[in-house]
Tab-separated table of C-alpha atoms in Angstrom:
chain	number	residue	atom	x	y	z
A	9	UNK	CA	109.689	112.677	120.172
A	10	UNK	CA	107.481	112.141	117.118
A	11	UNK	CA	104.803	109.477	117.123
A	12	UNK	CA	105.900	105.967	116.188
A	13	UNK	CA	103.131	103.705	114.850
A	14	UNK	CA	104.682	100.546	116.257
A	15	UNK	CA	104.454	102.095	119.723
A	16	UNK	CA	100.906	103.314	119.106
A	17	UNK	CA	99.987	99.801	117.977
A	18	UNK	CA	101.682	98.198	120.977
A	19	UNK	CA	103.964	96.052	118.819
A	20	UNK	CA	107.292	97.797	119.423
A	21	UNK	CA	108.735	94.531	120.753
A	22	UNK	CA	107.735	92.498	117.681
A	23	UNK	CA	110.628	90.965	115.741
A	24	UNK	CA	110.080	90.996	111.976
A	25	UNK	CA	113.730	90.369	111.113
A	26	UNK	CA	112.888	87.287	109.038
A	27	UNK	CA	109.794	88.771	107.394
A	28	UNK	CA	109.300	90.324	103.976
A	29	UNK	CA	106.607	92.982	103.701
A	30	UNK	CA	105.237	94.750	100.620
A	31	UNK	CA	103.589	98.129	101.254
A	32	UNK	CA	101.882	99.783	98.298
A	33	UNK	CA	101.666	103.559	98.169
A	34	UNK	CA	104.624	103.748	100.517
A	35	UNK	CA	106.318	106.905	99.250
A	36	UNK	CA	104.242	109.287	101.369
A	37	UNK	CA	101.552	109.547	104.031
A	38	UNK	CA	100.253	106.498	105.876
A	39	UNK	CA	102.094	104.084	103.585
A	40	UNK	CA	105.437	105.736	104.268
A	41	UNK	CA	104.894	105.668	108.029
A	42	UNK	CA	103.790	102.024	107.837
A	43	UNK	CA	106.899	101.068	105.850
A	44	UNK	CA	109.203	102.905	108.264
A	45	UNK	CA	107.574	101.319	111.316
A	46	UNK	CA	107.851	97.795	109.909
A	47	UNK	CA	111.450	98.520	108.941
A	48	UNK	CA	112.219	99.570	112.509
A	49	UNK	CA	110.857	96.168	113.583
A	50	UNK	CA	113.468	94.554	111.346
A	51	UNK	CA	111.427	93.604	108.289
A	52	UNK	CA	112.652	93.592	104.725
A	53	UNK	CA	110.307	96.166	103.228
A	54	UNK	CA	109.344	96.294	99.577
A	55	UNK	CA	108.458	99.937	99.041
A	56	UNK	CA	106.044	100.633	96.191
A	57	UNK	CA	105.240	103.976	94.614
A	58	UNK	CA	105.011	105.938	91.379
A	59	UNK	CA	107.813	108.407	92.068
A	60	UNK	CA	111.274	106.877	91.776
A	61	UNK	CA	113.108	109.557	93.763
A	62	UNK	CA	110.561	109.499	96.585
A	63	UNK	CA	110.654	105.709	96.621
A	64	UNK	CA	114.405	105.574	96.901
A	65	UNK	CA	114.291	108.156	99.690
A	66	UNK	CA	111.845	106.031	101.691
A	67	UNK	CA	113.846	102.860	101.022
A	68	UNK	CA	116.970	104.602	102.338
A	69	UNK	CA	115.050	105.755	105.418
A	70	UNK	CA	113.861	102.169	106.070
A	71	UNK	CA	117.467	100.995	105.913
A	72	UNK	CA	118.566	103.783	108.234
A	73	UNK	CA	115.837	102.616	110.631
A	74	UNK	CA	117.278	99.102	110.761
A	75	UNK	CA	115.448	97.205	108.029
A	76	UNK	CA	116.297	96.232	104.481
A	77	UNK	CA	114.375	97.822	101.621
A	78	UNK	CA	113.800	97.558	97.884
A	79	UNK	CA	111.845	100.067	95.813
A	80	UNK	CA	109.358	98.992	93.122
A	81	UNK	CA	107.887	101.570	90.778
A	82	UNK	CA	104.436	100.976	89.273
A	83	UNK	CA	101.260	102.832	88.347
A	84	UNK	CA	98.332	100.893	89.802
A	85	UNK	CA	95.667	102.276	87.461
A	86	UNK	CA	96.202	99.621	84.763
A	87	UNK	CA	95.833	95.867	85.122
A	88	UNK	CA	99.005	95.059	83.160
A	89	UNK	CA	101.249	97.324	85.240
A	90	UNK	CA	99.930	95.736	88.436
A	91	UNK	CA	100.691	92.314	87.006
A	92	UNK	CA	104.194	93.438	86.135
A	93	UNK	CA	104.633	94.648	89.723
A	94	UNK	CA	103.659	91.195	90.980
A	95	UNK	CA	106.139	89.626	88.560
A	96	UNK	CA	108.913	91.976	89.702
A	97	UNK	CA	108.254	91.031	93.323
A	98	UNK	CA	108.254	87.331	92.418
A	99	UNK	CA	111.606	87.782	90.674
A	100	UNK	CA	113.010	89.217	93.899
A	101	UNK	CA	111.642	86.813	96.503
A	102	UNK	CA	109.817	83.524	96.961
A	103	UNK	CA	107.994	84.693	100.085
A	104	UNK	CA	105.831	87.684	101.021
A	105	UNK	CA	104.868	87.440	104.676
A	106	UNK	CA	102.708	90.572	104.729
A	107	UNK	CA	101.058	92.420	101.865
A	108	UNK	CA	99.747	95.855	102.846
A	109	UNK	CA	97.364	97.130	100.164
A	110	UNK	CA	97.600	100.773	101.165
A	111	UNK	CA	97.780	102.792	97.923
A	112	UNK	CA	94.699	104.892	97.285
A	113	UNK	CA	93.423	107.688	95.085
A	114	UNK	CA	90.517	110.142	94.886
A	115	UNK	CA	89.660	111.767	91.554
A	116	UNK	CA	87.323	114.723	91.194
A	117	UNK	CA	86.592	114.049	87.504
A	118	UNK	CA	85.503	110.735	86.051
A	119	UNK	CA	87.827	108.709	83.863
A	120	UNK	CA	87.789	105.148	82.573
A	121	UNK	CA	91.033	103.210	82.435
A	122	UNK	CA	92.114	101.283	79.351
A	123	UNK	CA	90.593	98.237	81.028
A	124	UNK	CA	87.168	99.913	81.098
A	125	UNK	CA	86.969	100.578	84.841
A	126	UNK	CA	86.371	103.863	86.644
A	127	UNK	CA	89.821	105.014	87.739
A	128	UNK	CA	89.225	105.384	91.481
A	129	UNK	CA	87.798	101.859	91.582
A	130	UNK	CA	90.735	100.604	89.495
A	131	UNK	CA	93.422	102.026	91.773
A	132	UNK	CA	91.731	101.444	95.125
A	133	UNK	CA	90.164	98.032	94.542
A	134	UNK	CA	91.128	96.311	91.291
A	135	UNK	CA	94.847	96.868	91.907
A	136	UNK	CA	94.745	95.044	95.290
A	137	UNK	CA	92.574	92.358	93.653
A	138	UNK	CA	95.134	91.745	90.881
A	139	UNK	CA	98.238	92.161	93.047
A	140	UNK	CA	97.010	89.846	95.798
A	141	UNK	CA	96.093	87.223	93.198
A	142	UNK	CA	99.556	87.525	91.650
A	143	UNK	CA	101.300	87.015	94.994
A	144	UNK	CA	98.881	84.581	96.648
A	145	UNK	CA	101.177	81.551	96.440
A	146	UNK	CA	104.049	83.532	97.997
A	147	UNK	CA	102.038	84.020	101.184
A	148	UNK	CA	103.083	81.487	103.850
A	149	UNK	CA	100.520	79.767	106.054
A	150	UNK	CA	100.931	82.541	108.628
A	151	UNK	CA	100.991	85.289	105.995
A	152	UNK	CA	98.795	88.361	106.210
A	153	UNK	CA	96.985	90.564	103.718
A	154	UNK	CA	96.100	93.984	105.128
A	155	UNK	CA	93.903	96.263	103.019
A	156	UNK	CA	93.393	99.888	103.973
A	157	UNK	CA	89.726	100.876	103.683
A	158	UNK	CA	87.911	103.778	105.353
A	159	UNK	CA	84.892	104.580	107.498
A	160	UNK	CA	83.470	106.404	104.468
A	161	UNK	CA	82.561	102.973	103.071
A	162	UNK	CA	79.376	103.374	105.143
A	163	UNK	CA	78.197	106.246	102.918
A	164	UNK	CA	77.963	104.299	99.672
A	165	UNK	CA	74.427	103.262	98.707
A	166	UNK	CA	74.587	102.945	94.916
A	167	UNK	CA	75.333	99.997	92.649
A	168	UNK	CA	78.825	98.500	92.768
A	169	UNK	CA	79.208	98.618	88.994
A	170	UNK	CA	82.206	100.784	88.133
A	171	UNK	CA	82.135	100.777	84.332
A	172	UNK	CA	80.074	103.908	83.751
A	173	UNK	CA	80.753	107.603	84.316
A	174	UNK	CA	77.088	108.606	84.264
A	175	UNK	CA	76.398	111.143	87.045
A	176	UNK	CA	79.985	110.805	88.230
A	177	UNK	CA	80.727	112.147	91.699
A	178	UNK	CA	84.260	111.916	93.080
A	179	UNK	CA	83.226	111.252	96.666
A	180	UNK	CA	80.708	108.580	95.622
A	181	UNK	CA	83.406	106.878	93.558
A	182	UNK	CA	85.768	106.936	96.524
A	183	UNK	CA	83.193	105.565	98.967
A	184	UNK	CA	82.336	102.778	96.503
A	185	UNK	CA	85.994	101.790	96.300
A	186	UNK	CA	86.328	101.747	100.086
A	187	UNK	CA	83.240	99.530	100.390
A	188	UNK	CA	84.863	97.289	97.789
A	189	UNK	CA	87.946	97.037	100.042
A	190	UNK	CA	85.855	95.542	102.845
A	191	UNK	CA	83.901	93.237	100.526
A	192	UNK	CA	87.187	92.108	98.962
A	193	UNK	CA	88.567	91.278	102.404
A	194	UNK	CA	85.507	89.179	103.273
A	195	UNK	CA	85.699	87.289	99.973
A	196	UNK	CA	89.465	86.878	100.177
A	197	UNK	CA	89.287	85.414	103.672
A	198	UNK	CA	87.079	82.638	102.229
A	199	UNK	CA	89.593	81.924	99.465
A	200	UNK	CA	92.873	81.897	101.386
A	201	UNK	CA	93.775	78.625	103.076
A	202	UNK	CA	96.095	79.583	105.918
A	203	UNK	CA	96.996	83.249	105.339
A	204	UNK	CA	94.665	85.837	106.829
A	205	UNK	CA	92.952	88.837	105.253
A	206	UNK	CA	91.831	91.862	107.249
A	207	UNK	CA	91.089	95.503	106.485
A	208	UNK	CA	91.006	98.697	108.459
A	209	UNK	CA	90.065	102.322	108.811
A	210	UNK	CA	93.352	104.169	109.436
A	211	UNK	CA	91.829	107.550	110.270
A	212	UNK	CA	91.170	110.849	108.549
A	213	UNK	CA	94.478	112.365	107.407
A	214	UNK	CA	94.113	115.894	105.982
A	215	UNK	CA	97.795	116.041	105.020
A	216	UNK	CA	97.621	112.850	102.944
A	217	UNK	CA	98.496	112.993	99.258
A	218	UNK	CA	95.228	111.135	98.722
A	219	UNK	CA	93.427	114.449	98.245
A	220	UNK	CA	95.704	115.923	95.576
A	221	UNK	CA	93.244	115.040	92.787
A	222	UNK	CA	90.078	115.879	94.720
A	223	UNK	CA	87.809	118.796	93.862
A	224	UNK	CA	88.927	122.331	94.737
A	225	UNK	CA	86.560	122.664	97.748
A	226	UNK	CA	87.776	119.343	99.170
A	227	UNK	CA	91.422	120.279	98.648
A	228	UNK	CA	90.833	123.650	100.294
A	229	UNK	CA	89.114	122.090	103.301
A	230	UNK	CA	91.676	119.389	103.976
A	231	UNK	CA	94.468	121.855	103.267
A	232	UNK	CA	93.189	124.113	106.027
A	233	UNK	CA	92.880	121.194	108.454
A	234	UNK	CA	96.385	119.987	107.634
A	235	UNK	CA	97.820	123.359	108.671
A	236	UNK	CA	96.090	123.477	112.050
A	237	UNK	CA	98.015	122.218	115.123
A	238	UNK	CA	97.316	118.562	115.881
A	239	UNK	CA	96.177	119.514	119.406
A	240	UNK	CA	93.232	121.360	117.825
A	241	UNK	CA	92.146	118.636	115.398
A	242	UNK	CA	93.376	115.488	117.149
A	243	UNK	CA	89.840	114.481	118.069
A	244	UNK	CA	88.826	113.886	114.465
A	245	UNK	CA	91.970	114.121	112.351
A	246	UNK	CA	95.160	112.091	112.297
A	247	UNK	CA	98.713	112.619	111.219
A	248	UNK	CA	100.111	110.035	108.786
A	249	UNK	CA	102.030	108.523	111.720
A	250	UNK	CA	99.020	108.101	114.021
A	251	UNK	CA	96.938	106.799	111.117
A	252	UNK	CA	99.536	104.076	110.510
A	253	UNK	CA	98.913	102.532	113.947
A	254	UNK	CA	96.186	100.146	112.795
A	255	UNK	CA	97.852	98.948	109.556
A	256	UNK	CA	101.035	98.297	111.564
A	257	UNK	CA	99.005	96.490	114.232
A	258	UNK	CA	97.430	94.184	111.642
A	259	UNK	CA	100.797	93.565	109.999
A	260	UNK	CA	102.762	92.790	113.158
A	261	UNK	CA	100.638	92.020	116.206
A	262	UNK	CA	100.559	88.433	117.497
A	263	UNK	CA	97.101	89.231	118.874
A	264	UNK	CA	95.560	88.970	115.396
A	265	UNK	CA	97.336	85.804	114.287
A	266	UNK	CA	94.567	83.612	112.877
A	267	UNK	CA	91.998	86.433	112.779
A	268	UNK	CA	90.605	86.817	109.272
A	269	UNK	CA	87.834	88.527	107.350
A	270	UNK	CA	87.556	91.342	109.883
A	271	UNK	CA	87.435	95.128	109.869
A	272	UNK	CA	89.516	97.113	112.370
A	273	UNK	CA	89.669	100.685	113.619
A	274	UNK	CA	91.955	102.080	116.333
A	275	UNK	CA	93.727	98.705	116.584
A	276	UNK	CA	90.519	96.919	117.550
A	277	UNK	CA	87.794	94.966	115.713
A	278	UNK	CA	84.943	97.155	114.507
A	279	UNK	CA	81.618	96.413	112.859
A	280	UNK	CA	81.528	97.549	109.224
A	281	UNK	CA	78.327	98.526	107.457
A	282	UNK	CA	75.742	95.822	106.831
A	283	UNK	CA	76.358	96.145	103.081
A	284	UNK	CA	80.060	95.417	103.593
A	285	UNK	CA	79.425	91.879	104.808
A	286	UNK	CA	76.352	91.043	102.714
A	287	UNK	CA	77.140	87.746	100.899
A	288	UNK	CA	75.190	88.960	97.869
A	289	UNK	CA	77.395	92.049	97.588
A	290	UNK	CA	80.542	89.959	98.102
A	291	UNK	CA	79.550	87.700	95.209
A	292	UNK	CA	78.573	90.682	93.049
A	293	UNK	CA	81.903	92.404	93.643
A	294	UNK	CA	83.852	89.229	92.955
A	295	UNK	CA	82.055	88.615	89.641
A	296	UNK	CA	82.594	92.222	88.568
A	297	UNK	CA	86.270	92.139	89.558
A	298	UNK	CA	86.922	88.907	87.692
A	299	UNK	CA	85.161	90.242	84.605
A	300	UNK	CA	87.193	93.466	84.635
A	301	UNK	CA	90.555	91.809	85.271
A	302	UNK	CA	90.229	88.483	83.479
A	303	UNK	CA	91.276	86.748	86.706
A	304	UNK	CA	89.558	83.679	88.144
A	305	UNK	CA	90.196	82.929	91.798
A	306	UNK	CA	90.008	79.289	92.899
A	307	UNK	CA	87.629	78.530	95.744
């Protein structure tokens, strides 16, 4: 039997039949497995992605698994399309119990979006920033925001500013965005009154679509790993299903009700890098994000 994230997370008995969950980047990889797992627990799952056919396929699979599903198509690279996604969700429901900010990208060449932000930063951080702001008042008191980060956040040592392509390096851009995910979670936890905000490292998934825009050497390396049997790489690489354990845990486990502002790995609290919880960096990221998006969060 294939791995089921809800079993790996120990929440297979959770009942989400009266819950609405939005999972971004849910048409493949970790997002797809997260959406399917939450659907099997009975949730109404809002499936987000860029590919309409893939989105409808996942939505149908969620329904086959026992949940209800609706597909929302949006490109997360631009501020206005993220806002329109939030508006589309608001038109469909007056309550989002769990928002899983899962969508991510890795670009080998530098590009600025129309909003003036480096594209990796825009997709991986600014999109969750804008989307969460747009849905904040739909989160109930026991609502949850789960943002998928990565252990690679520990590697970033440069400035957080993401408005220049000088000396662009794809991996540096990705690690900056993953550090931003943790800093965003810390800042968000201070701003939400009732709902919780946590983030996590899901694992290293060679078969993830995340690497499709990476450099040729990176694509070659992860491609090779993705073709090896899981028994050979299970010590350091995950399948999309095993990597979904921790996002599913944060979305559904009663054990983390009331826990906020924390970083998780392997369904347990973990200590992020010192930079990821530095109040100075949290304030710096928040100012930059508000400047780039035109959004002002109340405190």
